[in-house]
Short mmCIF file of C-alpha atoms in Angstrom, two decimals:
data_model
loop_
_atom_site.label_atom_id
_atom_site.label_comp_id
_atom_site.label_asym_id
_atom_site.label_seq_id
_atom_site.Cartn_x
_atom_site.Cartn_y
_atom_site.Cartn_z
CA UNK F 1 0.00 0.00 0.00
CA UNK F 2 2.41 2.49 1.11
CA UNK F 3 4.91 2.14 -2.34
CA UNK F 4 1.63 2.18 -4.36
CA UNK F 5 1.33 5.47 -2.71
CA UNK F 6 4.79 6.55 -2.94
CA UNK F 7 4.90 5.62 -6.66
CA UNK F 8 1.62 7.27 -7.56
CA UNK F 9 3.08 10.64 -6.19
CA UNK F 10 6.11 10.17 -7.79
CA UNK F 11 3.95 10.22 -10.90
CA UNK F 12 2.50 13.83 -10.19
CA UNK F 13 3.76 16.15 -12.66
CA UNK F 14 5.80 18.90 -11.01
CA UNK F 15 3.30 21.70 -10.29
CA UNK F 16 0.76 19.29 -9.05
CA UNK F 17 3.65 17.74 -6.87
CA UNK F 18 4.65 20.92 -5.51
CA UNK F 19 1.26 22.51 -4.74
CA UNK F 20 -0.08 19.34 -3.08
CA UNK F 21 2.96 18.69 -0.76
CA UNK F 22 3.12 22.46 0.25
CA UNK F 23 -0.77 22.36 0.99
CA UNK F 24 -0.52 18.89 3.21
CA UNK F 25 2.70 20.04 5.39
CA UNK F 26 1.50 23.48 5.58
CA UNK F 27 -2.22 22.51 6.91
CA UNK F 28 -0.61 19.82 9.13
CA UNK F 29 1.60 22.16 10.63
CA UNK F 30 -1.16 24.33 11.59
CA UNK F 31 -2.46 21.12 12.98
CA UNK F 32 0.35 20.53 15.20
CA UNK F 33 1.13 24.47 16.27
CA UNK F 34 4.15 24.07 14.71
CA UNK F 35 2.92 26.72 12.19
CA UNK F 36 0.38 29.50 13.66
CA UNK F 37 -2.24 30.14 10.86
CA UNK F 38 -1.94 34.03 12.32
CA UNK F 39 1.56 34.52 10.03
CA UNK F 40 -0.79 33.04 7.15
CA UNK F 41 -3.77 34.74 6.80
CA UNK F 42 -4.17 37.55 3.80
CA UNK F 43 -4.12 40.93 5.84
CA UNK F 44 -3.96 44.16 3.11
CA UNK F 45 -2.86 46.14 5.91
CA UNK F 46 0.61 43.88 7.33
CA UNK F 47 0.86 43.38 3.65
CA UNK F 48 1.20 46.96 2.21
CA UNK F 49 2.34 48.30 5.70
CA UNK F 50 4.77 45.69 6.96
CA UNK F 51 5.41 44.24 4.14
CA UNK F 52 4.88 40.87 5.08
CA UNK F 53 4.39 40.12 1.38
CA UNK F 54 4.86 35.85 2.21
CA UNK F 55 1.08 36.13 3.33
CA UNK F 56 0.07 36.64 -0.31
CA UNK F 57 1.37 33.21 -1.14
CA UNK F 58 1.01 31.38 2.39
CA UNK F 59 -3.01 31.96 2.56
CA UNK F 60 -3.21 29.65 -0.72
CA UNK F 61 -1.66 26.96 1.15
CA UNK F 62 -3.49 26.31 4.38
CA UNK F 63 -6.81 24.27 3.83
CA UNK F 64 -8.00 24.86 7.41
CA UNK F 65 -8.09 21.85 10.13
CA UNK F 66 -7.71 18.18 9.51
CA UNK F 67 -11.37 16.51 8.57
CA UNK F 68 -13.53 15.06 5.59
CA UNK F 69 -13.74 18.98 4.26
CA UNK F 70 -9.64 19.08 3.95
CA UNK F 71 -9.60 15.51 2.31
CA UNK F 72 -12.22 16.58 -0.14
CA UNK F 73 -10.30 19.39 -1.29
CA UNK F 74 -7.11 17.35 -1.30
CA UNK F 75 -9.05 15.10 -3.94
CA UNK F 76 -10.34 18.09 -5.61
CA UNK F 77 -6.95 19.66 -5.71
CA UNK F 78 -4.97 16.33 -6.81
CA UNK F 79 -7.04 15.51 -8.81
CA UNK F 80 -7.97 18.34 -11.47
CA UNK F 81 -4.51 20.09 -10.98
CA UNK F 82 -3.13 16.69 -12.18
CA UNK F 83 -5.77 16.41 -15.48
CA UNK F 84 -5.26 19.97 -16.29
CA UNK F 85 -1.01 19.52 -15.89
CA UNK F 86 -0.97 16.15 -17.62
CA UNK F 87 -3.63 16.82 -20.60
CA UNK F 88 -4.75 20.40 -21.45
CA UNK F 89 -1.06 21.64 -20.32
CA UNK F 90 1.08 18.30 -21.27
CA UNK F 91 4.19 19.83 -22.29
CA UNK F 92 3.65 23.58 -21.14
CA UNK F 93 4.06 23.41 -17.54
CA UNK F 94 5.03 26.98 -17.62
CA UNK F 95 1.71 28.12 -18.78
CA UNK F 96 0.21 26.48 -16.48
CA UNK F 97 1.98 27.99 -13.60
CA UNK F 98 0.93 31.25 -15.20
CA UNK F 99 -2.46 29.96 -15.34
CA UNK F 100 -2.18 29.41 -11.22
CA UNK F 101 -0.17 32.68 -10.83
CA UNK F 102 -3.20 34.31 -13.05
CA UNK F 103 -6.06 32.45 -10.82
CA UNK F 104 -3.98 33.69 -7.73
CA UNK F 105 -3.99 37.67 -8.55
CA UNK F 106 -7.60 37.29 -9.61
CA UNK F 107 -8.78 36.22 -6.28
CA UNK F 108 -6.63 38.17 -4.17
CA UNK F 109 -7.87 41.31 -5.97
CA UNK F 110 -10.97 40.67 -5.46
CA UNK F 111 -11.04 40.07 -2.06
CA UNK F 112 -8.81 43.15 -1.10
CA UNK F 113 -10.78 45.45 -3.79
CA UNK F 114 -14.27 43.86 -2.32
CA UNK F 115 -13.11 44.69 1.35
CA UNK F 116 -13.63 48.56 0.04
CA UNK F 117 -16.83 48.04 -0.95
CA UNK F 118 -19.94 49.15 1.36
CA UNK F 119 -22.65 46.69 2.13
CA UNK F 120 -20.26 43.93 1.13
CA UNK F 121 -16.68 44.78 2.78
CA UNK F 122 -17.69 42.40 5.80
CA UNK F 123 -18.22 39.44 3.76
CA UNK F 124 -14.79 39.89 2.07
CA UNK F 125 -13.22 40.43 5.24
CA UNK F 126 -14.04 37.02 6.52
CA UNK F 127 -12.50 35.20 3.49
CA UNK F 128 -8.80 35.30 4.36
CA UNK F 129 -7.92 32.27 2.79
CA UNK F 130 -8.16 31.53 -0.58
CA UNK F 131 -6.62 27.99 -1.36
CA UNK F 132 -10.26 26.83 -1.60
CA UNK F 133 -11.21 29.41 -4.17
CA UNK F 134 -7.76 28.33 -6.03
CA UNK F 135 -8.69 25.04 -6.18
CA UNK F 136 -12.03 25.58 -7.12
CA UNK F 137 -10.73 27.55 -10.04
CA UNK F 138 -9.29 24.99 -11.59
CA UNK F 139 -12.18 22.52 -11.30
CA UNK F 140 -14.09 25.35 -13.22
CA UNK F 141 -11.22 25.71 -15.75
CA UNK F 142 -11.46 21.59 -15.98
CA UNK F 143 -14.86 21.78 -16.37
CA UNK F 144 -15.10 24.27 -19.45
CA UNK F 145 -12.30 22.19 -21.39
CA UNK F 146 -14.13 19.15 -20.63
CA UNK F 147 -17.80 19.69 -21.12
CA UNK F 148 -19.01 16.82 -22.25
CA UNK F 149 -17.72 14.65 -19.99
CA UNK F 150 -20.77 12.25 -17.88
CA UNK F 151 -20.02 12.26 -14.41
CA UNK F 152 -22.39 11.06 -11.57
CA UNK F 153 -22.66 12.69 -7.64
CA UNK F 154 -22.50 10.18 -5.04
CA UNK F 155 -24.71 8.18 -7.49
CA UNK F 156 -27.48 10.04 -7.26
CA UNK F 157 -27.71 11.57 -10.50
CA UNK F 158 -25.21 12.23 -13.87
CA UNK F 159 -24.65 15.45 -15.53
CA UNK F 160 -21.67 16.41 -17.82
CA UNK F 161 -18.59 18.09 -16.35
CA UNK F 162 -20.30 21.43 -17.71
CA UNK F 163 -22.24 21.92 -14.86
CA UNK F 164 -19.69 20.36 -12.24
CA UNK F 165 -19.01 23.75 -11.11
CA UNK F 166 -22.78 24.54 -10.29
CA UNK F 167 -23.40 21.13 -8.80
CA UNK F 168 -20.52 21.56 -6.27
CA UNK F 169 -21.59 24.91 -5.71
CA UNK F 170 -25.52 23.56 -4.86
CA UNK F 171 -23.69 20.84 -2.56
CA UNK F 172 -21.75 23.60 -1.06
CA UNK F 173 -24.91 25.38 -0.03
CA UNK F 174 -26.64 22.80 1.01
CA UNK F 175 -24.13 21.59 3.86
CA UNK F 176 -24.85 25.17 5.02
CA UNK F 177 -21.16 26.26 3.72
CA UNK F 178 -20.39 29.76 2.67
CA UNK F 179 -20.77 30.02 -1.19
CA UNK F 180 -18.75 32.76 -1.60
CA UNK F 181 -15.39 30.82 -1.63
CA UNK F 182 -16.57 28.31 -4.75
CA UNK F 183 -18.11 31.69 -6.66
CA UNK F 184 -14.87 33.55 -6.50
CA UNK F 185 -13.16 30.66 -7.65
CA UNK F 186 -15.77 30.31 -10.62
CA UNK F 187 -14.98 33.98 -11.50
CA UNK F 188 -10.83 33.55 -11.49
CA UNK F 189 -11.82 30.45 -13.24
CA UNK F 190 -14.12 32.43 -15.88
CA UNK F 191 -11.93 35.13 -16.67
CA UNK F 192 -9.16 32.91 -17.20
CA UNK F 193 -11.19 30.68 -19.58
CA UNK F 194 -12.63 34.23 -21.63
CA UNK F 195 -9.42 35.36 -21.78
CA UNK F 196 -7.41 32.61 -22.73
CA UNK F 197 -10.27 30.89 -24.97
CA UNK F 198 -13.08 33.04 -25.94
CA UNK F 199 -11.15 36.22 -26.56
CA UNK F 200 -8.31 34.60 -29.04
CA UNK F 201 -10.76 32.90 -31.34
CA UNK F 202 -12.99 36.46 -31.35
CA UNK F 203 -9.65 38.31 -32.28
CA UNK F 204 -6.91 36.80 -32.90
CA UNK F 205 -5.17 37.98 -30.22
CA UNK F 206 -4.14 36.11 -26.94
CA UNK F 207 -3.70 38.62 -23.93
CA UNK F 208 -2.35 35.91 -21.08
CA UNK F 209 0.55 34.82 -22.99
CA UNK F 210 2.68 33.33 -20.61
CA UNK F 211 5.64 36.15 -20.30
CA UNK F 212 9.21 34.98 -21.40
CA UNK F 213 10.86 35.15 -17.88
CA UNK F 214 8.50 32.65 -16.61
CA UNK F 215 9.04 30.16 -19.34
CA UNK F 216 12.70 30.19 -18.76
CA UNK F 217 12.06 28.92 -15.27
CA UNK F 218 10.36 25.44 -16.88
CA UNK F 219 12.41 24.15 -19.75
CA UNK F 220 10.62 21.84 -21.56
CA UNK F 221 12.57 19.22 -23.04
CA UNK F 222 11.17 18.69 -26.63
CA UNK F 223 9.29 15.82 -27.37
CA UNK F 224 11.99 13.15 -29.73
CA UNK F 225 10.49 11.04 -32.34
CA UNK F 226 11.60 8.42 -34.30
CA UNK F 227 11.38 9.00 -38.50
CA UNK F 228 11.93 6.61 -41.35
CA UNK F 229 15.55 5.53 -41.35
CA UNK F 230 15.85 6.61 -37.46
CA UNK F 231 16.40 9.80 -38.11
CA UNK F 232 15.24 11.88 -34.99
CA UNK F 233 13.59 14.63 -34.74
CA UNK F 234 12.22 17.33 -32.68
CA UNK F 235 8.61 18.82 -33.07
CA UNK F 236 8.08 22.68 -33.49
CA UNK F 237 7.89 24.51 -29.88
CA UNK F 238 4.37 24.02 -28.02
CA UNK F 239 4.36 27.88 -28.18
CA UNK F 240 4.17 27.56 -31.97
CA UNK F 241 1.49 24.87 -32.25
CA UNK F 242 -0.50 26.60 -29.61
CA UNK F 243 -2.90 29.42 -30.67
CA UNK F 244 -1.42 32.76 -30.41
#
């Protein structure tokens, strides 16, 4: 059991890897008071006045205590990070860090740009981690580039992965949880889909191109095949053969 474990996270691509392990150690440590969710926590005030700039990263990592919520959004997380890194972004890990580092900037801007708003400041200010929203993101982002997809919900009934987003949100509601979390992760999720798949094919143009700097950070070996006579070769860059 445990080296079927062991060799199925071995297996992770690196982004899912990463993200996973720093979520489980993080929220165990918070578990354990070795780490004091108070130095985690998204605060625009020790951010922009102390510059404690770590919490803008930290508060994505901390799924809140140890029960069947944190395991289902360890699923959630492993799971869709994985499909997204190993099929929609095979061979472009880069952009999908970009994608993350997009879904990231989205939510935190909302939050700290809702939290100036009358009427609905105090519901902003009680969302002060965001690793749920995150995650939810990229079920949305799964979702839209998998539509028809059947899927069933604890058996009850089947829908297509279209309306996975909606059905977790109804679920989310219904166990009396807050469903502002999933909505602002459906709204990172949405702009990132408009953006990066609506907008090109309406004109032409492709606004989230992942910037040079962070593509140098995830050097993608190209792909080698074998031609007639062995003669190997190397397939034009992903960049190329991806819309631009």
């Amino acid at each position: 059991m445990a080296q079927a474990v062991e060799e199925w996270y071995k297996q992770m691509p690196i982004i899912t890897r990463s993200y996973l392990t720093a979520a489980v150690v993080t929220t165990i440590g918070c578990s354990l008071d070795i780490i004091s969710p108070y130095h985690l926590y998204l605060n625009p005030i020790l951010v922009m006045k102390q510059y404690q700039l770590w919490r803008l990263v930290t508060n994505f990592l901390y799924f809140r205590k140890m029960d069947l919520d944190f395991l289902f959004h360890m699923f959630f997380l492993a799971r869709y990070c994985k499909l997204l890194e190993e099929n929609s972004f095979r061979g472009r890990t880069a952009d999908f860090f970009y994608m993350l580092l997009f879904g990231a900037t989205v939510l935190t801007s909302i939050v700290l740009v809702g939290g100036m708003i009358p009427y609905v400041s105090e519901s902003f200010a009680r969302i002060i981690f965001l690793s749920n929203s995150l995650t939810f993101m990229m079920v949305y982002v799964w979702s839209k580039q998998n539509p028809f997809i059947h899927m069933s919900f604890l058996g009850l009934f089947t829908f297509t992965a279209a309306y996975l987003p909606w059905v977790l949100l109804g679920f989310s509601v219904l166990v009396g949880a807050s469903p502002w979390v999933d909505l602002l992760g459906m709204i990172a999720g949405h702009a990132y889909y408009f953006l990066e798949d609506v907008y090109p094919r309406m004109t032409g143009r492709r606004p989230l191109k992942t910037p040079p700097f962070i593509k140098v950070l995830f050097i993608e070996e190209p792909v080698v095949m074998a031609q007639p006579g062995n003669i190997p070769f190397a397939p034009p860059p992903v960049e190329d053969v991806h819309r631009d």
